[in-house]
PDB file of C-alpha atoms in Angstrom:
ATOM      1  CA  UNK A   1      35.151  43.823 -25.331  1.00  0.00           C
ATOM      2  CA  UNK A   2      38.022  45.903 -26.690  1.00  0.00           C
ATOM      3  CA  UNK A   3      38.266  48.880 -28.974  1.00  0.00           C
ATOM      4  CA  UNK A   4      36.509  48.634 -32.304  1.00  0.00           C
ATOM      5  CA  UNK A   5      36.595  50.803 -35.380  1.00  0.00           C
ATOM      6  CA  UNK A   6      33.699  51.223 -37.794  1.00  0.00           C
ATOM      7  CA  UNK A   7      33.516  53.504 -40.794  1.00  0.00           C
ATOM      8  CA  UNK A   8      31.016  55.542 -42.754  1.00  0.00           C
ATOM      9  CA  UNK A   9      30.860  58.502 -45.128  1.00  0.00           C
ATOM     10  CA  UNK A  10      30.245  62.216 -44.880  1.00  0.00           C
ATOM     11  CA  UNK A  11      26.629  63.271 -44.535  1.00  0.00           C
ATOM     12  CA  UNK A  12      24.888  65.400 -47.119  1.00  0.00           C
ATOM     13  CA  UNK A  13      23.341  67.384 -44.267  1.00  0.00           C
ATOM     14  CA  UNK A  14      25.253  70.628 -43.844  1.00  0.00           C
ATOM     15  CA  UNK A  15      26.605  72.061 -40.612  1.00  0.00           C
ATOM     16  CA  UNK A  16      26.262  75.833 -40.339  1.00  0.00           C
ATOM     17  CA  UNK A  17      29.024  77.867 -38.686  1.00  0.00           C
ATOM     18  CA  UNK A  18      26.866  80.969 -38.286  1.00  0.00           C
ATOM     19  CA  UNK A  19      23.964  79.093 -36.698  1.00  0.00           C
ATOM     20  CA  UNK A  20      26.149  76.772 -34.624  1.00  0.00           C
ATOM     21  CA  UNK A  21      28.839  79.126 -33.340  1.00  0.00           C
ATOM     22  CA  UNK A  22      27.484  79.091 -29.761  1.00  0.00           C
ATOM     23  CA  UNK A  23      27.717  75.301 -29.649  1.00  0.00           C
ATOM     24  CA  UNK A  24      31.218  75.446 -31.124  1.00  0.00           C
ATOM     25  CA  UNK A  25      32.410  77.989 -28.563  1.00  0.00           C
ATOM     26  CA  UNK A  26      31.601  75.555 -25.758  1.00  0.00           C
ATOM     27  CA  UNK A  27      34.764  73.721 -26.827  1.00  0.00           C
ATOM     28  CA  UNK A  28      37.055  76.671 -27.539  1.00  0.00           C
ATOM     29  CA  UNK A  29      39.143  78.766 -25.174  1.00  0.00           C
ATOM     30  CA  UNK A  30      39.187  81.795 -27.439  1.00  0.00           C
ATOM     31  CA  UNK A  31      35.806  83.167 -28.528  1.00  0.00           C
ATOM     32  CA  UNK A  32      35.514  82.088 -32.165  1.00  0.00           C
ATOM     33  CA  UNK A  33      33.486  83.722 -34.917  1.00  0.00           C
ATOM     34  CA  UNK A  34      31.828  81.945 -37.857  1.00  0.00           C
ATOM     35  CA  UNK A  35      34.660  83.227 -40.053  1.00  0.00           C
ATOM     36  CA  UNK A  36      37.211  81.437 -37.862  1.00  0.00           C
ATOM     37  CA  UNK A  37      35.842  77.942 -38.436  1.00  0.00           C
ATOM     38  CA  UNK A  38      34.964  75.462 -41.171  1.00  0.00           C
ATOM     39  CA  UNK A  39      32.037  73.182 -40.338  1.00  0.00           C
ATOM     40  CA  UNK A  40      30.899  69.906 -41.864  1.00  0.00           C
ATOM     41  CA  UNK A  41      28.550  67.057 -41.018  1.00  0.00           C
ATOM     42  CA  UNK A  42      29.513  63.413 -41.039  1.00  0.00           C
ATOM     43  CA  UNK A  43      27.770  60.060 -40.701  1.00  0.00           C
ATOM     44  CA  UNK A  44      29.850  58.384 -38.016  1.00  0.00           C
ATOM     45  CA  UNK A  45      28.168  54.974 -38.273  1.00  0.00           C
ATOM     46  CA  UNK A  46      24.784  53.338 -38.840  1.00  0.00           C
ATOM     47  CA  UNK A  47      22.754  50.196 -38.099  1.00  0.00           C
ATOM     48  CA  UNK A  48      23.753  48.310 -41.257  1.00  0.00           C
ATOM     49  CA  UNK A  49      25.900  45.182 -41.442  1.00  0.00           C
ATOM     50  CA  UNK A  50      29.515  45.841 -42.407  1.00  0.00           C
ATOM     51  CA  UNK A  51      32.248  43.799 -44.055  1.00  0.00           C
ATOM     52  CA  UNK A  52      32.952  42.090 -40.715  1.00  0.00           C
ATOM     53  CA  UNK A  53      29.285  41.035 -40.437  1.00  0.00           C
ATOM     54  CA  UNK A  54      28.849  43.292 -37.421  1.00  0.00           C
ATOM     55  CA  UNK A  55      26.429  46.118 -36.827  1.00  0.00           C
ATOM     56  CA  UNK A  56      25.421  48.705 -34.243  1.00  0.00           C
ATOM     57  CA  UNK A  57      21.869  48.297 -32.958  1.00  0.00           C
ATOM     58  CA  UNK A  58      19.546  51.297 -32.800  1.00  0.00           C
ATOM     59  CA  UNK A  59      19.908  51.297 -29.004  1.00  0.00           C
ATOM     60  CA  UNK A  60      23.698  51.320 -29.371  1.00  0.00           C
ATOM     61  CA  UNK A  61      23.543  54.312 -31.717  1.00  0.00           C
ATOM     62  CA  UNK A  62      21.395  56.197 -29.199  1.00  0.00           C
ATOM     63  CA  UNK A  63      23.900  55.412 -26.449  1.00  0.00           C
ATOM     64  CA  UNK A  64      26.880  56.442 -28.596  1.00  0.00           C
ATOM     65  CA  UNK A  65      25.498  59.918 -29.364  1.00  0.00           C
ATOM     66  CA  UNK A  66      26.307  61.540 -25.987  1.00  0.00           C
ATOM     67  CA  UNK A  67      29.580  59.602 -25.737  1.00  0.00           C
ATOM     68  CA  UNK A  68      30.890  61.121 -28.977  1.00  0.00           C
ATOM     69  CA  UNK A  69      29.894  64.695 -28.188  1.00  0.00           C
ATOM     70  CA  UNK A  70      33.064  66.811 -28.002  1.00  0.00           C
ATOM     71  CA  UNK A  71      35.336  64.025 -29.255  1.00  0.00           C
ATOM     72  CA  UNK A  72      38.280  64.889 -31.478  1.00  0.00           C
ATOM     73  CA  UNK A  73      38.732  63.965 -35.118  1.00  0.00           C
ATOM     74  CA  UNK A  74      42.134  62.589 -36.084  1.00  0.00           C
ATOM     75  CA  UNK A  75      43.794  60.820 -39.015  1.00  0.00           C
ATOM     76  CA  UNK A  76      44.070  57.028 -39.459  1.00  0.00           C
ATOM     77  CA  UNK A  77      43.352  56.306 -35.765  1.00  0.00           C
ATOM     78  CA  UNK A  78      46.842  57.531 -34.833  1.00  0.00           C
ATOM     79  CA  UNK A  79      46.459  58.809 -31.286  1.00  0.00           C
ATOM     80  CA  UNK A  80      48.763  61.792 -31.471  1.00  0.00           C
ATOM     81  CA  UNK A  81      48.108  65.436 -30.612  1.00  0.00           C
ATOM     82  CA  UNK A  82      49.549  66.626 -33.917  1.00  0.00           C
ATOM     83  CA  UNK A  83      46.967  64.471 -35.736  1.00  0.00           C
ATOM     84  CA  UNK A  84      43.992  66.277 -34.188  1.00  0.00           C
ATOM     85  CA  UNK A  85      42.056  67.839 -37.036  1.00  0.00           C
ATOM     86  CA  UNK A  86      38.523  68.641 -35.904  1.00  0.00           C
ATOM     87  CA  UNK A  87      36.041  68.272 -33.047  1.00  0.00           C
ATOM     88  CA  UNK A  88      32.414  67.158 -32.834  1.00  0.00           C
ATOM     89  CA  UNK A  89      30.075  69.760 -31.358  1.00  0.00           C
ATOM     90  CA  UNK A  90      26.743  68.052 -32.047  1.00  0.00           C
ATOM     91  CA  UNK A  91      25.900  64.332 -32.311  1.00  0.00           C
ATOM     92  CA  UNK A  92      22.456  62.827 -32.841  1.00  0.00           C
ATOM     93  CA  UNK A  93      20.739  59.807 -34.338  1.00  0.00           C
ATOM     94  CA  UNK A  94      18.626  60.250 -37.434  1.00  0.00           C
ATOM     95  CA  UNK A  95      16.103  57.868 -39.019  1.00  0.00           C
ATOM     96  CA  UNK A  96      16.474  57.959 -42.797  1.00  0.00           C
ATOM     97  CA  UNK A  97      13.975  57.057 -45.507  1.00  0.00           C
ATOM     98  CA  UNK A  98      16.275  54.236 -46.686  1.00  0.00           C
ATOM     99  CA  UNK A  99      16.446  50.538 -45.841  1.00  0.00           C
ATOM    100  CA  UNK A 100      19.692  48.907 -44.788  1.00  0.00           C
ATOM    101  CA  UNK A 101      20.947  45.594 -46.202  1.00  0.00           C
ATOM    102  CA  UNK A 102      19.038  43.715 -43.489  1.00  0.00           C
ATOM    103  CA  UNK A 103      15.738  45.196 -44.643  1.00  0.00           C
ATOM    104  CA  UNK A 104      15.404  47.503 -41.630  1.00  0.00           C
ATOM    105  CA  UNK A 105      14.955  51.260 -41.556  1.00  0.00           C
ATOM    106  CA  UNK A 106      18.424  52.773 -41.780  1.00  0.00           C
ATOM    107  CA  UNK A 107      19.395  54.813 -38.726  1.00  0.00           C
ATOM    108  CA  UNK A 108      22.590  56.877 -38.712  1.00  0.00           C
ATOM    109  CA  UNK A 109      24.710  58.519 -36.040  1.00  0.00           C
ATOM    110  CA  UNK A 110      25.151  62.018 -37.405  1.00  0.00           C
ATOM    111  CA  UNK A 111      27.854  64.363 -36.168  1.00  0.00           C
ATOM    112  CA  UNK A 112      28.580  68.031 -36.814  1.00  0.00           C
ATOM    113  CA  UNK A 113      32.246  68.968 -36.575  1.00  0.00           C
ATOM    114  CA  UNK A 114      34.410  72.059 -36.839  1.00  0.00           C
ATOM    115  CA  UNK A 115      38.031  72.812 -37.625  1.00  0.00           C
ATOM    116  CA  UNK A 116      39.905  76.094 -37.644  1.00  0.00           C
ATOM    117  CA  UNK A 117      39.951  77.913 -40.952  1.00  0.00           C
ATOM    118  CA  UNK A 118      43.648  78.680 -41.512  1.00  0.00           C
ATOM    119  CA  UNK A 119      46.494  78.034 -43.943  1.00  0.00           C
ATOM    120  CA  UNK A 120      47.449  74.764 -42.263  1.00  0.00           C
ATOM    121  CA  UNK A 121      43.959  73.309 -42.571  1.00  0.00           C
ATOM    122  CA  UNK A 122      43.142  74.726 -46.002  1.00  0.00           C
ATOM    123  CA  UNK A 123      44.351  71.593 -47.861  1.00  0.00           C
ATOM    124  CA  UNK A 124      42.043  69.488 -45.660  1.00  0.00           C
ATOM    125  CA  UNK A 125      39.136  71.833 -46.287  1.00  0.00           C
ATOM    126  CA  UNK A 126      39.774  71.680 -50.037  1.00  0.00           C
ATOM    127  CA  UNK A 127      39.938  67.876 -49.916  1.00  0.00           C
ATOM    128  CA  UNK A 128      36.621  67.690 -48.029  1.00  0.00           C
ATOM    129  CA  UNK A 129      34.902  70.155 -50.359  1.00  0.00           C
ATOM    130  CA  UNK A 130      36.297  68.317 -53.392  1.00  0.00           C
ATOM    131  CA  UNK A 131      34.984  64.943 -52.217  1.00  0.00           C
ATOM    132  CA  UNK A 132      38.461  63.447 -51.855  1.00  0.00           C
ATOM    133  CA  UNK A 133      38.577  63.208 -48.070  1.00  0.00           C
ATOM    134  CA  UNK A 134      35.230  61.698 -47.107  1.00  0.00           C
ATOM    135  CA  UNK A 135      35.448  58.316 -45.332  1.00  0.00           C
ATOM    136  CA  UNK A 136      35.550  58.307 -41.543  1.00  0.00           C
ATOM    137  CA  UNK A 137      35.794  55.660 -38.853  1.00  0.00           C
ATOM    138  CA  UNK A 138      35.004  55.634 -35.142  1.00  0.00           C
ATOM    139  CA  UNK A 139      36.850  54.125 -32.205  1.00  0.00           C
ATOM    140  CA  UNK A 140      34.775  53.060 -29.208  1.00  0.00           C
ATOM    141  CA  UNK A 141      34.463  50.443 -26.459  1.00  0.00           C
ATOM    142  CA  UNK A 142      31.636  47.897 -26.649  1.00  0.00           C
ATOM    143  CA  UNK A 143      30.378  46.009 -23.606  1.00  0.00           C
ATOM    144  CA  UNK A 144      28.864  42.945 -25.243  1.00  0.00           C
ATOM    145  CA  UNK A 145      27.773  41.374 -28.505  1.00  0.00           C
ATOM    146  CA  UNK A 146      24.792  39.244 -29.438  1.00  0.00           C
ATOM    147  CA  UNK A 147      23.356  37.199 -32.290  1.00  0.00           C
ATOM    148  CA  UNK A 148      21.116  39.254 -34.570  1.00  0.00           C
ATOM    149  CA  UNK A 149      18.779  36.282 -35.068  1.00  0.00           C
ATOM    150  CA  UNK A 150      18.089  35.118 -31.506  1.00  0.00           C
ATOM    151  CA  UNK A 151      19.745  37.710 -29.256  1.00  0.00           C
ATOM    152  CA  UNK A 152      21.980  35.205 -27.472  1.00  0.00           C
ATOM    153  CA  UNK A 153      25.624  36.090 -26.718  1.00  0.00           C
ATOM    154  CA  UNK A 154      28.166  35.275 -29.393  1.00  0.00           C
ATOM    155  CA  UNK A 155      31.569  33.731 -28.717  1.00  0.00           C
ATOM    156  CA  UNK A 156      34.515  32.525 -30.743  1.00  0.00           C
ATOM    157  CA  UNK A 157      34.700  28.783 -31.403  1.00  0.00           C
ATOM    158  CA  UNK A 158      38.377  27.847 -31.536  1.00  0.00           C
ATOM    159  CA  UNK A 159      37.617  24.512 -33.206  1.00  0.00           C
ATOM    160  CA  UNK A 160      35.741  25.969 -36.160  1.00  0.00           C
ATOM    161  CA  UNK A 161      37.328  29.441 -36.067  1.00  0.00           C
ATOM    162  CA  UNK A 162      33.862  30.950 -36.264  1.00  0.00           C
ATOM    163  CA  UNK A 163      31.748  33.109 -34.020  1.00  0.00           C
ATOM    164  CA  UNK A 164      28.580  31.357 -32.928  1.00  0.00           C
ATOM    165  CA  UNK A 165      25.773  31.646 -30.400  1.00  0.00           C
ATOM    166  CA  UNK A 166      24.419  28.856 -28.119  1.00  0.00           C
ATOM    167  CA  UNK A 167      21.648  28.197 -30.667  1.00  0.00           C
ATOM    168  CA  UNK A 168      24.168  27.388 -33.389  1.00  0.00           C
ATOM    169  CA  UNK A 169      23.796  30.525 -35.478  1.00  0.00           C
ATOM    170  CA  UNK A 170      27.082  31.325 -37.192  1.00  0.00           C
ATOM    171  CA  UNK A 171      28.216  34.886 -37.779  1.00  0.00           C
ATOM    172  CA  UNK A 172      28.190  35.603 -41.515  1.00  0.00           C
ATOM    173  CA  UNK A 173      26.034  32.574 -42.376  1.00  0.00           C
ATOM    174  CA  UNK A 174      22.490  32.677 -43.736  1.00  0.00           C
ATOM    175  CA  UNK A 175      19.892  30.910 -41.592  1.00  0.00           C
ATOM    176  CA  UNK A 176      16.395  30.445 -43.063  1.00  0.00           C
ATOM    177  CA  UNK A 177      17.098  33.245 -45.509  1.00  0.00           C
ATOM    178  CA  UNK A 178      18.348  35.655 -42.823  1.00  0.00           C
ATOM    179  CA  UNK A 179      21.980  36.783 -42.514  1.00  0.00           C
ATOM    180  CA  UNK A 180      23.403  36.271 -39.033  1.00  0.00           C
ATOM    181  CA  UNK A 181      25.414  39.276 -37.894  1.00  0.00           C
ATOM    182  CA  UNK A 182      26.973  40.215 -34.580  1.00  0.00           C
ATOM    183  CA  UNK A 183      25.135  42.992 -32.766  1.00  0.00           C
ATOM    184  CA  UNK A 184      27.453  45.491 -31.032  1.00  0.00           C
ATOM    185  CA  UNK A 185      25.818  46.572 -27.779  1.00  0.00           C
ATOM    186  CA  UNK A 186      26.301  48.467 -24.516  1.00  0.00           C
ATOM    187  CA  UNK A 187      28.974  51.021 -25.519  1.00  0.00           C
ATOM    188  CA  UNK A 188      30.956  52.228 -22.533  1.00  0.00           C
ATOM    189  CA  UNK A 189      33.268  54.813 -24.103  1.00  0.00           C
ATOM    190  CA  UNK A 190      33.942  56.742 -27.306  1.00  0.00           C
ATOM    191  CA  UNK A 191      37.587  57.472 -28.080  1.00  0.00           C
ATOM    192  CA  UNK A 192      37.791  59.351 -31.357  1.00  0.00           C
ATOM    193  CA  UNK A 193      36.667  59.491 -34.967  1.00  0.00           C
ATOM    194  CA  UNK A 194      39.127  59.420 -37.785  1.00  0.00           C
ATOM    195  CA  UNK A 195      39.618  60.069 -41.479  1.00  0.00           C
ATOM    196  CA  UNK A 196      40.516  56.758 -43.152  1.00  0.00           C
ATOM    197  CA  UNK A 197      41.228  55.540 -46.685  1.00  0.00           C
ATOM    198  CA  UNK A 198      39.416  52.173 -46.545  1.00  0.00           C
ATOM    199  CA  UNK A 199      36.176  52.017 -44.542  1.00  0.00           C
ATOM    200  CA  UNK A 200      34.849  48.836 -42.927  1.00  0.00           C
ATOM    201  CA  UNK A 201      31.293  49.575 -44.032  1.00  0.00           C
ATOM    202  CA  UNK A 202      30.507  48.988 -47.685  1.00  0.00           C
TER     203      UNK A 202
END
């Protein structure tokens, strides 16, 4: 499978520069102080179905956590050094008290990130604090996909232009009252996470 991008929103859970400065300094060359950095937490993705009728399984989220540790945050998935904005210093899965659209317990991949507190980044910090800059998306490599109903592999049918499994379940269709979605499984790499304007997840 190739690169995919999935989006979510900022987390309400707060990162703490003073408490987390030792973790942050694992990624810096210069010894930083809490006053040098601005920290925030972000929901990178979750186990809910998105607009593409795809979703990360709980096992996939667990596997993505160590892959995203230390990864850079950029803008609009443009892989350029001058677009590097922030870096993740802690990534973990968290079970929420909510249900996702599939009726399952919602699990999120939660990241804590830092950026330098300076004049260049101040407009970004203001936009984050003001709730303007909030949607993010991840880029990663997925090893395989499967049908959420039966677990069989899904493939593209060129005759019908639909994704189906060997048992005839169609991605995006409702079967016996259950929505068929494509499970994203076996992540092999995490590239980056990015600020975006239009997220894939609702």
